[in-house]
PDB file of C-alpha atoms and ligand atoms in Angstrom:
ATOM      1  CA  MET E   1      32.199  90.358 140.268  1.00  0.00           C
ATOM      2  CA  ASN E   2      28.971  90.879 142.197  1.00  0.00           C
ATOM      3  CA  PRO E   3      29.127  91.422 145.937  1.00  0.00           C
ATOM      4  CA  LEU E   4      28.191  88.423 148.070  1.00  0.00           C
ATOM      5  CA  LEU E   5      25.856  90.453 150.279  1.00  0.00           C
ATOM      6  CA  GLU E   6      24.129  93.750 149.563  1.00  0.00           C
ATOM      7  CA  LEU E   7      22.014  95.941 151.825  1.00  0.00           C
ATOM      8  CA  HIS E   8      19.988  98.479 149.884  1.00  0.00           C
ATOM      9  CA  SER E   9      18.311 101.298 151.852  1.00  0.00           C
ATOM     10  CA  ILE E  10      17.681  99.000 154.802  1.00  0.00           C
ATOM     11  CA  GLY E  11      15.535 100.355 157.613  1.00  0.00           C
ATOM     12  CA  LYS E  12      14.258  98.817 160.837  1.00  0.00           C
ATOM     13  CA  GLU E  13      11.514 100.182 162.995  1.00  0.00           C
ATOM     14  CA  TYR E  14      10.738  98.698 166.398  1.00  0.00           C
ATOM     15  CA  LYS E  15       7.598  99.292 168.378  1.00  0.00           C
ATOM     16  CA  LYS E  16       8.170 100.295 171.974  1.00  0.00           C
ATOM     17  CA  GLY E  17       4.750 100.198 173.595  1.00  0.00           C
ATOM     18  CA  ASN E  18       2.695 102.320 171.224  1.00  0.00           C
ATOM     19  CA  GLN E  19       5.734 104.359 170.200  1.00  0.00           C
ATOM     20  CA  ARG E  20       7.629 103.654 167.002  1.00  0.00           C
ATOM     21  CA  PHE E  21      11.368 103.717 167.106  1.00  0.00           C
ATOM     22  CA  GLN E  22      13.666 103.816 164.095  1.00  0.00           C
ATOM     23  CA  ALA E  23      16.656 101.601 165.038  1.00  0.00           C
ATOM     24  CA  VAL E  24      18.212 101.506 161.544  1.00  0.00           C
ATOM     25  CA  THR E  25      17.767 104.109 158.787  1.00  0.00           C
ATOM     26  CA  ASN E  26      18.705 103.879 155.104  1.00  0.00           C
ATOM     27  CA  VAL E  27      21.703 101.573 155.447  1.00  0.00           C
ATOM     28  CA  ASN E  28      23.630 100.664 152.296  1.00  0.00           C
ATOM     29  CA  ILE E  29      26.457  98.139 152.520  1.00  0.00           C
ATOM     30  CA  SER E  30      27.953  95.724 150.040  1.00  0.00           C
ATOM     31  CA  ILE E  31      30.305  92.971 151.102  1.00  0.00           C
ATOM     32  CA  GLU E  32      32.596  91.116 148.699  1.00  0.00           C
ATOM     33  CA  ARG E  33      33.185  87.389 148.927  1.00  0.00           C
ATOM     34  CA  GLY E  34      36.203  86.695 151.118  1.00  0.00           C
ATOM     35  CA  GLU E  35      36.422  90.027 152.874  1.00  0.00           C
ATOM     36  CA  THR E  36      35.987  90.935 156.519  1.00  0.00           C
ATOM     37  CA  PHE E  37      33.676  93.913 156.686  1.00  0.00           C
ATOM     38  CA  GLY E  38      33.638  95.848 159.939  1.00  0.00           C
ATOM     39  CA  LEU E  39      30.689  97.616 161.519  1.00  0.00           C
ATOM     40  CA  ILE E  40      31.543  99.987 164.349  1.00  0.00           C
ATOM     41  CA  GLY E  41      29.510 102.381 166.452  1.00  0.00           C
ATOM     42  CA  GLU E  42      28.526 103.102 170.026  1.00  0.00           C
ATOM     43  CA  SER E  43      26.100 100.919 171.944  1.00  0.00           C
ATOM     44  CA  GLY E  44      22.550 101.279 170.596  1.00  0.00           C
ATOM     45  CA  SER E  45      23.621 102.473 167.146  1.00  0.00           C
ATOM     46  CA  GLY E  46      21.889  99.563 165.395  1.00  0.00           C
ATOM     47  CA  LYS E  47      24.781  97.175 164.725  1.00  0.00           C
ATOM     48  CA  SER E  48      23.203  94.022 166.166  1.00  0.00           C
ATOM     49  CA  THR E  49      19.915  94.827 164.473  1.00  0.00           C
ATOM     50  CA  ILE E  50      21.742  94.755 161.129  1.00  0.00           C
ATOM     51  CA  GLY E  51      23.354  91.418 162.046  1.00  0.00           C
ATOM     52  CA  LYS E  52      19.925  90.019 162.914  1.00  0.00           C
ATOM     53  CA  MET E  53      18.320  91.134 159.643  1.00  0.00           C
ATOM     54  CA  ILE E  54      21.159  89.513 157.670  1.00  0.00           C
ATOM     55  CA  THR E  55      20.908  86.197 159.513  1.00  0.00           C
ATOM     56  CA  GLY E  56      17.116  85.920 159.463  1.00  0.00           C
ATOM     57  CA  LEU E  57      16.376  86.798 163.089  1.00  0.00           C
ATOM     58  CA  GLU E  58      14.565  90.096 162.386  1.00  0.00           C
ATOM     59  CA  PRO E  59      12.822  91.185 159.175  1.00  0.00           C
ATOM     60  CA  PRO E  60      13.759  94.609 157.790  1.00  0.00           C
ATOM     61  CA  SER E  61      10.979  97.222 157.770  1.00  0.00           C
ATOM     62  CA  SER E  62      12.174  98.673 154.477  1.00  0.00           C
ATOM     63  CA  GLY E  63      14.809  98.188 151.811  1.00  0.00           C
ATOM     64  CA  GLU E  64      16.230  95.086 150.216  1.00  0.00           C
ATOM     65  CA  LEU E  65      18.826  92.530 151.293  1.00  0.00           C
ATOM     66  CA  LEU E  66      20.488  90.513 148.525  1.00  0.00           C
ATOM     67  CA  TYR E  67      22.698  87.442 148.865  1.00  0.00           C
ATOM     68  CA  GLU E  68      24.388  86.331 145.640  1.00  0.00           C
ATOM     69  CA  GLY E  69      22.012  88.760 143.937  1.00  0.00           C
ATOM     70  CA  GLN E  70      18.860  87.118 145.333  1.00  0.00           C
ATOM     71  CA  PRO E  71      16.526  88.689 147.913  1.00  0.00           C
ATOM     72  CA  LEU E  72      16.875  87.146 151.384  1.00  0.00           C
ATOM     73  CA  TRP E  73      13.514  88.378 152.687  1.00  0.00           C
ATOM     74  CA  LYS E  74      10.332  87.783 150.735  1.00  0.00           C
ATOM     75  CA  ALA E  75       7.071  89.059 152.228  1.00  0.00           C
ATOM     76  CA  GLY E  76       8.530  89.029 155.738  1.00  0.00           C
ATOM     77  CA  LYS E  77       9.942  85.487 155.372  1.00  0.00           C
ATOM     78  CA  PHE E  78      13.641  84.641 155.359  1.00  0.00           C
ATOM     79  CA  SER E  79      14.185  82.188 152.526  1.00  0.00           C
ATOM     80  CA  GLY E  80      16.232  81.107 149.563  1.00  0.00           C
ATOM     81  CA  LEU E  81      19.460  80.195 151.353  1.00  0.00           C
ATOM     82  CA  LYS E  82      20.958  76.744 151.630  1.00  0.00           C
ATOM     83  CA  PRO E  83      20.288  75.789 155.279  1.00  0.00           C
ATOM     84  CA  GLY E  84      23.309  76.658 157.399  1.00  0.00           C
ATOM     85  CA  GLU E  85      24.832  78.917 154.719  1.00  0.00           C
ATOM     86  CA  MET E  86      24.722  81.908 157.066  1.00  0.00           C
ATOM     87  CA  GLN E  87      25.628  81.788 160.768  1.00  0.00           C
ATOM     88  CA  ILE E  88      26.028  84.220 163.654  1.00  0.00           C
ATOM     89  CA  VAL E  89      28.259  84.272 166.739  1.00  0.00           C
ATOM     90  CA  PHE E  90      27.029  86.458 169.587  1.00  0.00           C
ATOM     91  CA  GLN E  91      28.957  88.502 172.095  1.00  0.00           C
ATOM     92  CA  ASP E  92      28.183  86.669 175.254  1.00  0.00           C
ATOM     93  CA  PRO E  93      28.898  82.931 175.189  1.00  0.00           C
ATOM     94  CA  GLN E  94      27.427  82.750 178.693  1.00  0.00           C
ATOM     95  CA  SER E  95      23.908  83.502 177.518  1.00  0.00           C
ATOM     96  CA  SER E  96      24.115  82.194 173.950  1.00  0.00           C
ATOM     97  CA  LEU E  97      24.889  78.595 175.011  1.00  0.00           C
ATOM     98  CA  ASP E  98      22.071  76.624 176.626  1.00  0.00           C
ATOM     99  CA  PRO E  99      23.376  75.676 180.101  1.00  0.00           C
ATOM    100  CA  ARG E 100      21.364  72.445 180.188  1.00  0.00           C
ATOM    101  CA  MET E 101      22.812  71.073 176.973  1.00  0.00           C
ATOM    102  CA  ARG E 102      26.075  69.191 176.612  1.00  0.00           C
ATOM    103  CA  VAL E 103      28.681  70.697 174.300  1.00  0.00           C
ATOM    104  CA  GLN E 104      28.104  68.049 171.635  1.00  0.00           C
ATOM    105  CA  ALA E 105      24.376  68.843 171.467  1.00  0.00           C
ATOM    106  CA  ILE E 106      25.110  72.574 171.402  1.00  0.00           C
ATOM    107  CA  ILE E 107      27.568  72.318 168.530  1.00  0.00           C
ATOM    108  CA  THR E 108      25.456  69.960 166.420  1.00  0.00           C
ATOM    109  CA  GLU E 109      22.124  71.739 166.969  1.00  0.00           C
ATOM    110  CA  PRO E 110      22.356  73.868 163.760  1.00  0.00           C
ATOM    111  CA  LEU E 111      22.494  70.617 161.774  1.00  0.00           C
ATOM    112  CA  LEU E 112      18.824  70.029 162.631  1.00  0.00           C
ATOM    113  CA  ALA E 113      17.986  72.549 159.888  1.00  0.00           C
ATOM    114  CA  LEU E 114      19.686  70.339 157.281  1.00  0.00           C
ATOM    115  CA  PRO E 115      18.248  67.420 155.310  1.00  0.00           C
ATOM    116  CA  LYS E 116      18.878  64.062 156.987  1.00  0.00           C
ATOM    117  CA  GLU E 117      21.741  62.891 154.804  1.00  0.00           C
ATOM    118  CA  LEU E 118      23.676  66.135 155.001  1.00  0.00           C
ATOM    119  CA  ARG E 119      23.058  66.191 158.731  1.00  0.00           C
ATOM    120  CA  ARG E 120      24.629  62.752 159.107  1.00  0.00           C
ATOM    121  CA  GLU E 121      27.575  63.646 156.891  1.00  0.00           C
ATOM    122  CA  LYS E 122      28.391  66.988 158.493  1.00  0.00           C
ATOM    123  CA  GLY E 123      27.798  65.702 162.018  1.00  0.00           C
ATOM    124  CA  SER E 124      29.931  62.564 161.647  1.00  0.00           C
ATOM    125  CA  PRO E 125      32.122  61.785 164.668  1.00  0.00           C
ATOM    126  CA  GLU E 126      35.270  62.364 162.575  1.00  0.00           C
ATOM    127  CA  ARG E 127      34.162  65.815 161.427  1.00  0.00           C
ATOM    128  CA  LEU E 128      32.975  66.766 164.873  1.00  0.00           C
ATOM    129  CA  HIS E 129      36.277  65.727 166.465  1.00  0.00           C
ATOM    130  CA  GLU E 130      38.289  67.513 163.812  1.00  0.00           C
ATOM    131  CA  LEU E 131      36.274  70.708 164.301  1.00  0.00           C
ATOM    132  CA  ILE E 132      36.477  70.624 168.080  1.00  0.00           C
ATOM    133  CA  ARG E 133      40.266  70.185 167.903  1.00  0.00           C
ATOM    134  CA  ARG E 134      40.529  72.929 165.313  1.00  0.00           C
ATOM    135  CA  VAL E 135      38.913  75.484 167.605  1.00  0.00           C
ATOM    136  CA  GLY E 136      41.312  74.483 170.381  1.00  0.00           C
ATOM    137  CA  LEU E 137      39.168  72.108 172.436  1.00  0.00           C
ATOM    138  CA  LYS E 138      39.337  68.364 173.050  1.00  0.00           C
ATOM    139  CA  PRO E 139      36.947  65.545 172.093  1.00  0.00           C
ATOM    140  CA  GLU E 140      36.376  64.746 175.783  1.00  0.00           C
ATOM    141  CA  HIS E 141      34.937  68.252 176.168  1.00  0.00           C
ATOM    142  CA  LEU E 142      31.937  67.188 174.061  1.00  0.00           C
ATOM    143  CA  ASN E 143      30.340  65.498 177.078  1.00  0.00           C
ATOM    144  CA  ARG E 144      30.612  68.492 179.374  1.00  0.00           C
ATOM    145  CA  TYR E 145      28.306  71.436 180.082  1.00  0.00           C
ATOM    146  CA  PRO E 146      28.997  75.115 179.268  1.00  0.00           C
ATOM    147  CA  HIS E 147      29.563  76.138 182.907  1.00  0.00           C
ATOM    148  CA  GLU E 148      32.620  73.869 183.041  1.00  0.00           C
ATOM    149  CA  PHE E 149      34.459  76.163 180.603  1.00  0.00           C
ATOM    150  CA  SER E 150      36.149  79.562 180.703  1.00  0.00           C
ATOM    151  CA  GLY E 151      34.753  82.491 178.681  1.00  0.00           C
ATOM    152  CA  GLY E 152      37.309  81.992 175.928  1.00  0.00           C
ATOM    153  CA  GLN E 153      36.553  78.276 175.703  1.00  0.00           C
ATOM    154  CA  ARG E 154      32.830  78.985 175.581  1.00  0.00           C
ATOM    155  CA  GLN E 155      33.368  81.329 172.668  1.00  0.00           C
ATOM    156  CA  ARG E 156      35.347  78.554 170.932  1.00  0.00           C
ATOM    157  CA  ILE E 157      32.303  76.317 171.416  1.00  0.00           C
ATOM    158  CA  ALA E 158      30.090  79.029 169.877  1.00  0.00           C
ATOM    159  CA  ILE E 159      32.476  79.292 166.917  1.00  0.00           C
ATOM    160  CA  ALA E 160      32.414  75.502 166.371  1.00  0.00           C
ATOM    161  CA  ARG E 161      28.613  75.640 166.515  1.00  0.00           C
ATOM    162  CA  ALA E 162      28.587  78.327 163.815  1.00  0.00           C
ATOM    163  CA  LEU E 163      30.950  76.365 161.566  1.00  0.00           C
ATOM    164  CA  ILE E 164      29.428  72.872 161.806  1.00  0.00           C
ATOM    165  CA  THR E 165      27.116  73.551 158.833  1.00  0.00           C
ATOM    166  CA  ASP E 166      29.998  74.837 156.631  1.00  0.00           C
ATOM    167  CA  PRO E 167      28.616  78.349 156.193  1.00  0.00           C
ATOM    168  CA  SER E 168      29.977  80.814 153.624  1.00  0.00           C
ATOM    169  CA  PHE E 169      29.001  83.923 155.564  1.00  0.00           C
ATOM    170  CA  VAL E 170      29.365  84.492 159.307  1.00  0.00           C
ATOM    171  CA  VAL E 171      28.193  87.487 161.321  1.00  0.00           C
ATOM    172  CA  LEU E 172      30.482  87.968 164.323  1.00  0.00           C
ATOM    173  CA  ASP E 173      28.632  90.252 166.741  1.00  0.00           C
ATOM    174  CA  GLU E 174      31.208  91.540 169.241  1.00  0.00           C
ATOM    175  CA  PRO E 175      32.698  88.025 169.427  1.00  0.00           C
ATOM    176  CA  THR E 176      35.482  88.949 171.851  1.00  0.00           C
ATOM    177  CA  SER E 177      33.984  91.912 173.732  1.00  0.00           C
ATOM    178  CA  ALA E 178      33.108  89.800 176.780  1.00  0.00           C
ATOM    179  CA  LEU E 179      36.572  88.222 177.002  1.00  0.00           C
ATOM    180  CA  ASP E 180      39.712  89.159 178.934  1.00  0.00           C
ATOM    181  CA  VAL E 181      42.166  91.081 176.784  1.00  0.00           C
ATOM    182  CA  SER E 182      44.715  88.251 176.952  1.00  0.00           C
ATOM    183  CA  VAL E 183      42.137  85.790 175.600  1.00  0.00           C
ATOM    184  CA  GLN E 184      40.746  88.184 172.977  1.00  0.00           C
ATOM    185  CA  ALA E 185      43.805  88.057 170.747  1.00  0.00           C
ATOM    186  CA  ASN E 186      43.796  84.244 170.665  1.00  0.00           C
ATOM    187  CA  VAL E 187      40.164  84.109 169.596  1.00  0.00           C
ATOM    188  CA  LEU E 188      40.675  86.850 166.973  1.00  0.00           C
ATOM    189  CA  ASN E 189      43.631  84.942 165.515  1.00  0.00           C
ATOM    190  CA  LEU E 190      41.595  81.743 165.453  1.00  0.00           C
ATOM    191  CA  LEU E 191      38.827  83.555 163.559  1.00  0.00           C
ATOM    192  CA  GLN E 192      41.329  84.830 160.998  1.00  0.00           C
ATOM    193  CA  GLU E 193      42.837  81.372 160.477  1.00  0.00           C
ATOM    194  CA  LEU E 194      39.404  79.769 160.106  1.00  0.00           C
ATOM    195  CA  LYS E 195      38.424  82.390 157.574  1.00  0.00           C
ATOM    196  CA  ARG E 196      41.398  81.537 155.363  1.00  0.00           C
ATOM    197  CA  GLU E 197      40.988  77.774 155.753  1.00  0.00           C
ATOM    198  CA  ARG E 198      37.266  77.766 155.011  1.00  0.00           C
ATOM    199  CA  ASN E 199      36.906  80.640 152.516  1.00  0.00           C
ATOM    200  CA  LEU E 200      34.581  82.515 154.839  1.00  0.00           C
ATOM    201  CA  THR E 201      33.210  86.015 154.494  1.00  0.00           C
ATOM    202  CA  TYR E 202      32.711  87.919 157.760  1.00  0.00           C
ATOM    203  CA  LEU E 203      30.614  90.810 158.940  1.00  0.00           C
ATOM    204  CA  PHE E 204      32.550  91.784 162.044  1.00  0.00           C
ATOM    205  CA  ILE E 205      30.637  93.940 164.536  1.00  0.00           C
ATOM    206  CA  SER E 206      32.508  95.759 167.296  1.00  0.00           C
ATOM    207  CA  HIS E 207      32.612  98.963 169.281  1.00  0.00           C
ATOM    208  CA  ASN E 208      36.401  98.623 169.540  1.00  0.00           C
ATOM    209  CA  MET E 209      38.414 100.492 166.894  1.00  0.00           C
ATOM    210  CA  SER E 210      41.640  98.533 167.570  1.00  0.00           C
ATOM    211  CA  VAL E 211      39.867  95.225 167.054  1.00  0.00           C
ATOM    212  CA  ILE E 212      38.261  96.482 163.831  1.00  0.00           C
ATOM    213  CA  ARG E 213      41.626  97.659 162.535  1.00  0.00           C
ATOM    214  CA  TYR E 214      43.194  94.285 163.331  1.00  0.00           C
ATOM    215  CA  MET E 215      40.444  92.225 161.722  1.00  0.00           C
ATOM    216  CA  CYS E 216      38.827  94.108 158.852  1.00  0.00           C
ATOM    217  CA  ASP E 217      39.426  95.053 155.219  1.00  0.00           C
ATOM    218  CA  ARG E 218      36.663  97.646 154.856  1.00  0.00           C
ATOM    219  CA  MET E 219      34.309  99.141 157.399  1.00  0.00           C
ATOM    220  CA  SER E 220      31.285 101.329 158.021  1.00  0.00           C
ATOM    221  CA  VAL E 221      30.866 103.637 160.982  1.00  0.00           C
ATOM    222  CA  MET E 222      27.350 103.817 162.459  1.00  0.00           C
ATOM    223  CA  GLN E 223      25.777 106.477 164.594  1.00  0.00           C
ATOM    224  CA  LYS E 224      22.154 106.461 165.731  1.00  0.00           C
ATOM    225  CA  GLY E 225      21.046 103.930 163.151  1.00  0.00           C
ATOM    226  CA  ARG E 226      22.756 105.550 160.182  1.00  0.00           C
ATOM    227  CA  ILE E 227      26.047 104.941 158.428  1.00  0.00           C
ATOM    228  CA  VAL E 228      28.173 108.076 158.616  1.00  0.00           C
ATOM    229  CA  GLU E 229      31.235 106.780 156.781  1.00  0.00           C
ATOM    230  CA  THR E 230      32.350 103.749 154.733  1.00  0.00           C
ATOM    231  CA  GLY E 231      35.798 102.940 153.390  1.00  0.00           C
ATOM    232  CA  SER E 232      38.873 100.768 153.626  1.00  0.00           C
ATOM    233  CA  VAL E 233      40.223 100.432 157.142  1.00  0.00           C
ATOM    234  CA  GLY E 234      43.457 102.130 156.027  1.00  0.00           C
ATOM    235  CA  GLU E 235      41.616 105.138 154.570  1.00  0.00           C
ATOM    236  CA  ILE E 236      39.359 105.617 157.566  1.00  0.00           C
ATOM    237  CA  PHE E 237      42.123 105.300 160.159  1.00  0.00           C
ATOM    238  CA  ASN E 238      44.440 107.639 158.239  1.00  0.00           C
ATOM    239  CA  ASN E 239      41.898 110.144 157.122  1.00  0.00           C
ATOM    240  CA  PRO E 240      38.506 109.939 158.828  1.00  0.00           C
ATOM    241  CA  SER E 241      36.070 112.307 157.109  1.00  0.00           C
ATOM    242  CA  ASP E 242      33.200 112.256 159.609  1.00  0.00           C
ATOM    243  CA  PRO E 243      33.460 114.102 162.947  1.00  0.00           C
ATOM    244  CA  TYR E 244      32.000 111.104 164.781  1.00  0.00           C
ATOM    245  CA  THR E 245      34.684 108.800 163.341  1.00  0.00           C
ATOM    246  CA  GLN E 246      37.291 111.349 164.380  1.00  0.00           C
ATOM    247  CA  THR E 247      35.945 111.221 167.934  1.00  0.00           C
ATOM    248  CA  LEU E 248      36.112 107.431 167.973  1.00  0.00           C
ATOM    249  CA  LEU E 249      39.701 107.558 166.756  1.00  0.00           C
ATOM    250  CA  SER E 250      40.805 110.237 169.182  1.00  0.00           C
ATOM    251  CA  SER E 251      39.650 108.065 172.063  1.00  0.00           C
ATOM    252  CA  LEU E 252      42.213 105.436 171.042  1.00  0.00           C
ATOM    253  CA  PRO E 253      45.272 106.204 173.153  1.00  0.00           C
ATOM    254  CA  THR E 254      47.581 103.620 171.625  1.00  0.00           C
ATOM    255  CA  LEU E 255      46.812 104.516 168.029  1.00  0.00           C
ATOM    256  CA  GLN E 256      49.808 104.976 165.764  1.00  0.00           C
ATOM    257  CA  LYS E 257      49.833 108.251 163.852  1.00  0.00           C
ATOM    258  CA  LYS E 258      49.808 106.550 160.437  1.00  0.00           C
ATOM    259  CA  VAL E 259      48.505 103.189 159.356  1.00  0.00           C
ATOM    260  CA  ASP E 260      49.546 101.564 156.086  1.00  0.00           C
ATOM    261  CA  THR E 261      46.897 102.133 153.473  1.00  0.00           C
ATOM    262  CA  HIS E 262      46.142  98.922 151.649  1.00  0.00           C
ATOM    263  CA  VAL E 263      44.026  99.707 148.632  1.00  0.00           C
TER     264      VAL E 263
HETATM  265  P1  LIG V 301      23.942  97.946 169.007  1.00  0.00           P
HETATM  266  O1  LIG V 301      24.118  96.517 168.632  1.00  0.00           O
HETATM  267  O2  LIG V 301      24.665  98.898 168.085  1.00  0.00           O
HETATM  268  O3  LIG V 301      24.277  98.219 170.435  1.00  0.00           O
HETATM  269  P2  LIG V 301      21.115  97.379 168.640  1.00  0.00           P
HETATM  270  O4  LIG V 301      20.962  97.056 167.204  1.00  0.00           O
HETATM  271  O5  LIG V 301      21.121  96.261 169.591  1.00  0.00           O
HETATM  272  O6  LIG V 301      22.397  98.326 168.828  1.00  0.00           O
HETATM  273  O7  LIG V 301      19.932  98.352 169.065  1.00  0.00           O
HETATM  274  C1  LIG V 301      19.627  99.533 168.335  1.00  0.00           C
HETATM  275  C2  LIG V 301      18.455 100.212 169.007  1.00  0.00           C
HETATM  276  O8  LIG V 301      17.277  99.426 168.823  1.00  0.00           O
HETATM  277  C3  LIG V 301      18.604 100.406 170.512  1.00  0.00           C
HETATM  278  O9  LIG V 301      18.051 101.642 170.861  1.00  0.00           O
HETATM  279  C4  LIG V 301      17.815  99.270 171.098  1.00  0.00           C
HETATM  280  O10 LIG V 301      17.289  99.607 172.352  1.00  0.00           O
HETATM  281  C5  LIG V 301      16.688  99.104 170.086  1.00  0.00           C
HETATM  282  N1  LIG V 301      16.224  97.713 169.999  1.00  0.00           N
HETATM  283  C6  LIG V 301      16.974  96.620 169.727  1.00  0.00           C
HETATM  284  N2  LIG V 301      16.231  95.514 169.700  1.00  0.00           N
HETATM  285  C7  LIG V 301      14.946  95.901 169.992  1.00  0.00           C
HETATM  286  C8  LIG V 301      13.697  95.207 170.121  1.00  0.00           C
HETATM  287  N3  LIG V 301      13.604  93.877 169.943  1.00  0.00           N
HETATM  288  N4  LIG V 301      12.608  95.946 170.414  1.00  0.00           N
HETATM  289  C9  LIG V 301      12.680  97.277 170.584  1.00  0.00           C
HETATM  290  N5  LIG V 301      13.819  97.988 170.467  1.00  0.00           N
HETATM  291  C10 LIG V 301      14.944  97.318 170.176  1.00  0.00           C
HETATM  292 MG1  LIG V 302      24.945  94.958 169.760  1.00  0.00          MG
END
């Protein structure tokens, strides 16, 4: 079977003043339908830039991005997807949710990209209430503003907002990095349950090796815009081949010596 998403020799150059800066260099990734693919690397290694190119927020400078075998970017324009097919959840629910909008408007905003009939169907009060309950919130929360919620609750709002259009592919960019450790596990479990229930495919971005091990099937390790290693999570945790991956692993104090290798 063909991969759902393929990155072929993807590069991204930013301009900083009159300097050019290569944020991502020659990245190759292929993600199968139904898997959770992890992307790990230190801050500034290019992870979010990859998430943005996949979800249409930044055009690649070079290379090709394919979804179901079709190019996502044509002449600098993001096109060809069913509206709402691809969604992204950002790290910081504080800044990603508009403070002046009520929760209901925040969650249903992505529906504006859909044709009228689909918008009405997917945004029906029944569906909205079911979704809000499913992410662990209550229908009465729909009338409130983001500042009335805790960090974990705000991230649940961001997750509902990403799922309202029934996407197939979701980029999760450090979705729990801003949360207290006790809240992190709840949100990670919710994401795993939602993935099973809705047949989602995830690109899961994190700088936290434990979180990647908990969530992902396969992973790539990034350093300075390049991928240094790709493999199953079991293989990489048991037998990292790149020195940078070894450094990341050695900084994990609670790491077990051996992890089951699921191949
Ligand atoms: P990560 O998510 O791994 O922390 P990013 O993809 O956000 O890394 O950033 C990679 C590099 O690209 C960083 O050096 C960052 O400063 C730079 N960068 C990101 N976005 C922009 C932008 N819009 N303009 C210029 N440089 C950027
Ligand atoms: Mg980032």
